[in-house]
mmCIF file of C-alpha atoms in Angstrom:
data_model
loop_
_atom_site.group_PDB
_atom_site.id
_atom_site.type_symbol
_atom_site.label_atom_id
_atom_site.label_comp_id
_atom_site.label_asym_id
_atom_site.label_seq_id
_atom_site.Cartn_x
_atom_site.Cartn_y
_atom_site.Cartn_z
ATOM 1 C CA UNK A 456 149.147 282.250 -16.290
ATOM 2 C CA UNK A 457 145.414 281.096 -16.156
ATOM 3 C CA UNK A 458 142.686 282.385 -13.676
ATOM 4 C CA UNK A 459 138.764 281.778 -12.514
ATOM 5 C CA UNK A 460 136.347 283.828 -11.084
ATOM 6 C CA UNK A 461 133.377 282.758 -9.225
ATOM 7 C CA UNK A 462 131.144 285.872 -8.696
ATOM 8 C CA UNK A 463 128.635 284.163 -6.325
ATOM 9 C CA UNK A 464 130.347 283.213 -2.915
ATOM 10 C CA UNK A 465 126.934 281.776 -1.689
ATOM 11 C CA UNK A 466 123.676 281.022 -3.385
ATOM 12 C CA UNK A 467 120.169 279.778 -1.545
ATOM 13 C CA UNK A 468 118.046 277.893 -3.972
ATOM 14 C CA UNK A 469 114.833 276.504 -2.973
ATOM 15 C CA UNK A 470 114.549 272.377 -3.342
ATOM 16 C CA UNK A 471 113.567 271.943 -6.664
ATOM 17 C CA UNK A 472 114.089 275.242 -7.979
ATOM 18 C CA UNK A 473 117.102 275.293 -10.763
ATOM 19 C CA UNK A 474 120.401 275.991 -10.255
ATOM 20 C CA UNK A 475 123.119 278.096 -12.232
ATOM 21 C CA UNK A 476 126.580 278.651 -11.177
ATOM 22 C CA UNK A 477 128.851 281.390 -12.667
ATOM 23 C CA UNK A 478 132.071 280.740 -13.361
ATOM 24 C CA UNK A 479 134.161 283.192 -15.406
ATOM 25 C CA UNK A 480 137.943 282.517 -16.667
ATOM 26 C CA UNK A 481 140.885 284.447 -17.851
ATOM 27 C CA UNK A 482 142.938 282.251 -20.573
ATOM 28 C CA UNK A 483 144.865 282.849 -23.521
ATOM 29 C CA UNK A 484 143.368 279.997 -25.834
ATOM 30 C CA UNK A 485 140.777 277.175 -25.615
ATOM 31 C CA UNK A 486 141.253 276.343 -22.059
ATOM 32 C CA UNK A 487 140.812 272.766 -20.068
ATOM 33 C CA UNK A 488 137.288 273.160 -17.865
ATOM 34 C CA UNK A 489 136.514 271.567 -14.823
ATOM 35 C CA UNK A 490 133.656 272.026 -12.032
ATOM 36 C CA UNK A 491 134.693 270.078 -8.806
ATOM 37 C CA UNK A 492 131.802 269.529 -5.427
ATOM 38 C CA UNK A 493 133.283 269.169 -2.119
ATOM 39 C CA UNK A 494 130.901 267.792 0.682
ATOM 40 C CA UNK A 495 131.554 268.998 4.227
ATOM 41 C CA UNK A 496 135.071 266.842 5.752
ATOM 42 C CA UNK A 497 135.125 265.374 2.082
ATOM 43 C CA UNK A 498 137.450 265.872 -0.585
ATOM 44 C CA UNK A 499 136.800 267.221 -4.198
ATOM 45 C CA UNK A 500 134.748 265.372 -6.639
ATOM 46 C CA UNK A 501 134.852 266.032 -10.407
ATOM 47 C CA UNK A 502 131.030 267.008 -11.783
ATOM 48 C CA UNK A 503 132.403 266.945 -15.376
ATOM 49 C CA UNK A 504 134.831 268.590 -17.621
ATOM 50 C CA UNK A 505 135.142 269.925 -21.029
ATOM 51 C CA UNK A 506 138.207 269.412 -23.710
ATOM 52 C CA UNK A 507 136.888 269.780 -26.755
ATOM 53 C CA UNK A 508 133.759 269.279 -28.767
ATOM 54 C CA UNK A 509 129.930 269.969 -27.685
ATOM 55 C CA UNK A 510 130.164 272.751 -25.358
ATOM 56 C CA UNK A 511 127.069 271.629 -23.324
ATOM 57 C CA UNK A 512 128.629 269.190 -21.196
ATOM 58 C CA UNK A 513 126.789 266.319 -19.325
ATOM 59 C CA UNK A 514 128.301 265.876 -15.961
ATOM 60 C CA UNK A 515 127.474 263.586 -12.864
ATOM 61 C CA UNK A 516 124.319 263.846 -10.137
ATOM 62 C CA UNK A 517 122.401 266.124 -13.082
ATOM 63 C CA UNK A 518 124.581 268.416 -13.444
ATOM 64 C CA UNK A 519 125.541 270.198 -16.605
ATOM 65 C CA UNK A 520 127.846 273.230 -17.390
ATOM 66 C CA UNK A 521 127.958 275.073 -20.673
ATOM 67 C CA UNK A 522 131.239 276.251 -22.213
ATOM 68 C CA UNK A 523 131.255 279.941 -24.164
ATOM 69 C CA UNK A 524 133.998 280.917 -25.485
ATOM 70 C CA UNK A 525 132.433 284.684 -26.432
ATOM 71 C CA UNK A 526 132.079 284.806 -22.997
ATOM 72 C CA UNK A 527 135.117 282.908 -21.257
ATOM 73 C CA UNK A 528 132.257 281.409 -19.470
ATOM 74 C CA UNK A 529 131.286 277.830 -17.936
ATOM 75 C CA UNK A 530 128.516 277.959 -15.626
ATOM 76 C CA UNK A 531 126.933 274.828 -14.037
ATOM 77 C CA UNK A 532 123.310 274.477 -14.097
ATOM 78 C CA UNK A 533 120.797 271.563 -13.158
ATOM 79 C CA UNK A 534 117.263 271.753 -13.825
ATOM 80 C CA UNK A 535 116.382 270.458 -10.407
ATOM 81 C CA UNK A 536 117.874 270.928 -6.925
ATOM 82 C CA UNK A 537 117.746 268.377 -4.692
ATOM 83 C CA UNK A 538 118.555 269.033 -0.667
ATOM 84 C CA UNK A 539 121.633 266.491 -1.169
ATOM 85 C CA UNK A 540 123.271 269.065 -3.314
ATOM 86 C CA UNK A 541 124.157 271.482 -0.759
ATOM 87 C CA UNK A 542 128.146 271.690 -0.882
ATOM 88 C CA UNK A 543 130.491 274.167 -2.082
ATOM 89 C CA UNK A 544 131.618 273.910 -5.515
ATOM 90 C CA UNK A 545 134.806 274.702 -7.541
ATOM 91 C CA UNK A 546 135.160 276.039 -10.899
ATOM 92 C CA UNK A 547 138.905 274.911 -12.602
ATOM 93 C CA UNK A 548 140.820 275.830 -15.693
ATOM 94 C CA UNK A 549 143.632 274.102 -16.855
ATOM 95 C CA UNK A 550 146.137 274.765 -19.585
ATOM 96 C CA UNK A 551 146.331 272.811 -22.441
ATOM 97 C CA UNK A 552 149.161 270.136 -22.563
ATOM 98 C CA UNK A 553 149.655 270.487 -18.587
ATOM 99 C CA UNK A 554 148.281 268.013 -15.964
ATOM 100 C CA UNK A 555 145.194 268.290 -14.767
ATOM 101 C CA UNK A 556 146.448 269.122 -11.604
ATOM 102 C CA UNK A 557 148.072 272.302 -11.901
ATOM 103 C CA UNK A 558 144.191 273.589 -12.870
ATOM 104 C CA UNK A 559 143.893 276.494 -10.674
ATOM 105 C CA UNK A 560 141.142 276.929 -9.046
ATOM 106 C CA UNK A 561 138.305 279.592 -8.154
ATOM 107 C CA UNK A 562 137.316 280.047 -4.518
ATOM 108 C CA UNK A 563 134.541 278.222 -4.567
ATOM 109 C CA UNK A 564 130.615 279.282 -4.190
ATOM 110 C CA UNK A 565 128.778 277.310 -1.153
ATOM 111 C CA UNK A 566 125.395 276.074 -2.316
ATOM 112 C CA UNK A 567 122.512 276.301 0.277
ATOM 113 C CA UNK A 568 119.115 274.422 -0.250
ATOM 114 C CA UNK A 569 115.918 275.662 1.637
ATOM 115 C CA UNK A 570 113.395 272.903 1.998
ATOM 116 C CA UNK B 1020 139.537 250.242 -4.872
ATOM 117 C CA UNK B 1021 139.489 252.066 -1.772
ATOM 118 C CA UNK B 1022 140.762 255.638 -3.512
ATOM 119 C CA UNK B 1023 142.983 258.000 -1.970
ATOM 120 C CA UNK B 1024 143.567 257.173 1.814
ATOM 121 C CA UNK B 1025 144.575 260.039 3.595
ATOM 122 C CA UNK B 1026 146.131 260.274 7.332
ATOM 123 C CA UNK B 1027 145.311 261.285 10.051
ATOM 124 C CA UNK B 1028 142.494 263.219 8.855
ATOM 125 C CA UNK B 1029 142.791 265.220 11.718
ATOM 126 C CA UNK B 1030 146.186 266.675 13.795
ATOM 127 C CA UNK B 1031 146.404 269.108 16.324
ATOM 128 C CA UNK B 1032 150.012 270.378 17.435
ATOM 129 C CA UNK B 1033 152.197 272.669 19.040
ATOM 130 C CA UNK B 1034 154.089 275.608 17.455
ATOM 131 C CA UNK B 1035 157.528 274.532 16.703
ATOM 132 C CA UNK B 1036 156.785 270.394 16.161
ATOM 133 C CA UNK B 1037 157.381 268.766 13.304
ATOM 134 C CA UNK B 1038 154.367 267.400 11.594
ATOM 135 C CA UNK B 1039 154.096 264.521 8.820
ATOM 136 C CA UNK B 1040 150.641 263.819 6.590
ATOM 137 C CA UNK B 1041 150.665 260.668 4.608
ATOM 138 C CA UNK B 1042 148.775 259.825 1.458
ATOM 139 C CA UNK B 1043 148.203 256.980 -0.375
ATOM 140 C CA UNK B 1044 147.234 256.973 -4.132
ATOM 141 C CA UNK B 1045 145.150 255.282 -5.837
ATOM 142 C CA UNK B 1046 146.815 251.884 -7.214
ATOM 143 C CA UNK B 1047 148.233 252.222 -10.988
ATOM 144 C CA UNK B 1048 148.042 256.639 -10.932
ATOM 145 C CA UNK B 1049 150.774 257.805 -11.745
ATOM 146 C CA UNK B 1050 150.776 261.494 -10.932
ATOM 147 C CA UNK B 1051 150.538 262.448 -6.904
ATOM 148 C CA UNK B 1052 149.549 266.251 -5.952
ATOM 149 C CA UNK B 1053 149.784 267.674 -2.450
ATOM 150 C CA UNK B 1054 146.550 271.348 -1.723
ATOM 151 C CA UNK B 1055 146.425 273.473 0.766
ATOM 152 C CA UNK B 1056 142.723 274.666 1.179
ATOM 153 C CA UNK B 1057 142.700 277.734 3.487
ATOM 154 C CA UNK B 1058 139.085 280.344 3.808
ATOM 155 C CA UNK B 1059 142.197 283.152 3.141
ATOM 156 C CA UNK B 1060 143.830 281.917 -0.464
ATOM 157 C CA UNK B 1061 141.513 278.992 -0.966
ATOM 158 C CA UNK B 1062 142.620 275.884 -2.494
ATOM 159 C CA UNK B 1063 146.616 276.142 -3.586
ATOM 160 C CA UNK B 1064 148.475 273.672 -5.519
ATOM 161 C CA UNK B 1065 151.879 272.891 -3.407
ATOM 162 C CA UNK B 1066 153.951 270.016 -5.173
ATOM 163 C CA UNK B 1067 152.708 267.538 -7.565
ATOM 164 C CA UNK B 1068 155.036 264.189 -8.549
ATOM 165 C CA UNK B 1069 155.289 262.310 -11.677
ATOM 166 C CA UNK B 1070 156.172 258.328 -11.683
ATOM 167 C CA UNK B 1071 157.517 259.378 -7.806
ATOM 168 C CA UNK B 1072 159.381 262.340 -9.527
ATOM 169 C CA UNK B 1073 159.154 266.078 -8.077
ATOM 170 C CA UNK B 1074 158.176 268.124 -10.733
ATOM 171 C CA UNK B 1075 156.940 271.397 -9.780
ATOM 172 C CA UNK B 1076 157.466 272.406 -5.971
ATOM 173 C CA UNK B 1077 156.923 276.273 -6.767
ATOM 174 C CA UNK B 1078 153.425 275.981 -4.966
ATOM 175 C CA UNK B 1079 155.609 275.063 -1.492
ATOM 176 C CA UNK B 1080 155.358 278.023 0.663
ATOM 177 C CA UNK B 1081 158.876 277.986 2.340
ATOM 178 C CA UNK B 1082 161.259 275.564 3.478
ATOM 179 C CA UNK B 1083 159.683 274.514 6.544
ATOM 180 C CA UNK B 1084 157.822 272.441 3.515
ATOM 181 C CA UNK B 1085 159.404 269.082 2.176
ATOM 182 C CA UNK B 1086 157.863 266.794 0.031
ATOM 183 C CA UNK B 1087 158.899 262.614 -0.393
ATOM 184 C CA UNK B 1088 158.083 260.185 -2.996
ATOM 185 C CA UNK B 1089 159.767 257.482 -1.832
ATOM 186 C CA UNK B 1090 157.454 254.807 -3.909
ATOM 187 C CA UNK B 1091 154.083 255.027 -5.809
ATOM 188 C CA UNK B 1092 151.893 253.740 -3.245
ATOM 189 C CA UNK B 1093 153.293 256.305 -0.337
ATOM 190 C CA UNK B 1094 154.344 260.200 -0.464
ATOM 191 C CA UNK B 1095 153.932 262.200 2.873
ATOM 192 C CA UNK B 1096 154.015 266.129 3.020
ATOM 193 C CA UNK B 1097 156.255 267.538 6.352
ATOM 194 C CA UNK B 1098 156.568 271.409 8.228
ATOM 195 C CA UNK B 1099 159.028 271.374 10.263
ATOM 196 C CA UNK B 1100 159.013 273.567 12.700
ATOM 197 C CA UNK B 1101 155.211 274.235 12.012
ATOM 198 C CA UNK B 1102 153.656 277.918 12.748
ATOM 199 C CA UNK B 1103 150.378 278.470 13.504
ATOM 200 C CA UNK B 1104 149.667 280.019 10.489
ATOM 201 C CA UNK B 1105 150.154 276.157 8.599
ATOM 202 C CA UNK B 1106 146.600 275.487 10.091
ATOM 203 C CA UNK B 1107 144.462 274.275 7.676
ATOM 204 C CA UNK B 1108 143.149 271.193 5.246
ATOM 205 C CA UNK B 1109 145.921 269.734 3.085
ATOM 206 C CA UNK B 1110 144.655 267.633 0.039
ATOM 207 C CA UNK B 1111 146.283 264.877 -0.779
ATOM 208 C CA UNK B 1112 144.857 263.560 -4.924
ATOM 209 C CA UNK B 1113 145.726 261.234 -7.388
ATOM 210 C CA UNK B 1114 145.034 260.715 -11.225
ATOM 211 C CA UNK B 1115 146.647 258.267 -14.040
ATOM 212 C CA UNK B 1116 148.603 260.598 -14.775
ATOM 213 C CA UNK B 1117 148.683 261.161 -18.655
ATOM 214 C CA UNK B 1118 147.039 264.275 -19.096
ATOM 215 C CA UNK B 1119 144.110 266.072 -18.220
ATOM 216 C CA UNK B 1120 141.652 263.378 -16.858
ATOM 217 C CA UNK B 1121 140.334 263.567 -13.664
ATOM 218 C CA UNK B 1122 141.799 264.617 -10.185
ATOM 219 C CA UNK B 1123 140.108 262.070 -7.473
ATOM 220 C CA UNK B 1124 141.004 263.185 -4.274
ATOM 221 C CA UNK B 1125 141.517 262.151 -0.075
ATOM 222 C CA UNK B 1126 139.407 263.614 2.315
ATOM 223 C CA UNK B 1127 142.290 265.135 3.474
ATOM 224 C CA UNK B 1128 144.075 266.208 6.473
ATOM 225 C CA UNK B 1129 142.309 269.266 9.144
ATOM 226 C CA UNK B 1130 145.942 270.666 10.452
ATOM 227 C CA UNK B 1131 145.431 272.479 13.980
ATOM 228 C CA UNK B 1132 149.120 274.420 15.099
ATOM 229 C CA UNK B 1133 148.321 275.985 18.365
#
């Protein structure tokens, strides 16, 4: 069975600073990988996904993530954080051939942005 | 498109009462999912449907929980009788259902069982 770990429960960065949120997964083969963002009182919104091909994936809102097979990681990055990026971020891993809804979600990382 | 619509947004009820949560998926989406989110357990998949048929209900915690999808545009998640430990945010999501494409989430129902 797959699993995903987000080591950082809470991260605080200053507006304009760079951001990296960590995600490590466990799966026997190359999985499908996702990053979602959840704003307060809202459902999750997909930021980006990796299925195959280029290991650097571009998403919405200026986010990108890099799949590193050797490290079993899929870290999310943004070069310059905006105050509106404050939210909770979830990494998810899915088994190939299964429905995206059966993905396993991490516990989330809460991002606070300082002015 | 209006997106995935859940109702109610908030529900407060007393222990032992029946609770019904509702979801309208995005038109044309063939897969529908019910999730529960709590601080302790994070986001858990309860059940999902493909073409109105329940495919995997292994995440449903107990027999007190049941879900139906009578047609392609409507699903319910029912808890009877409700217990305080059922308090959580319940999300519905839908997808085209053809593979690993993106999920579209509703805004959730905040359930408080007193």
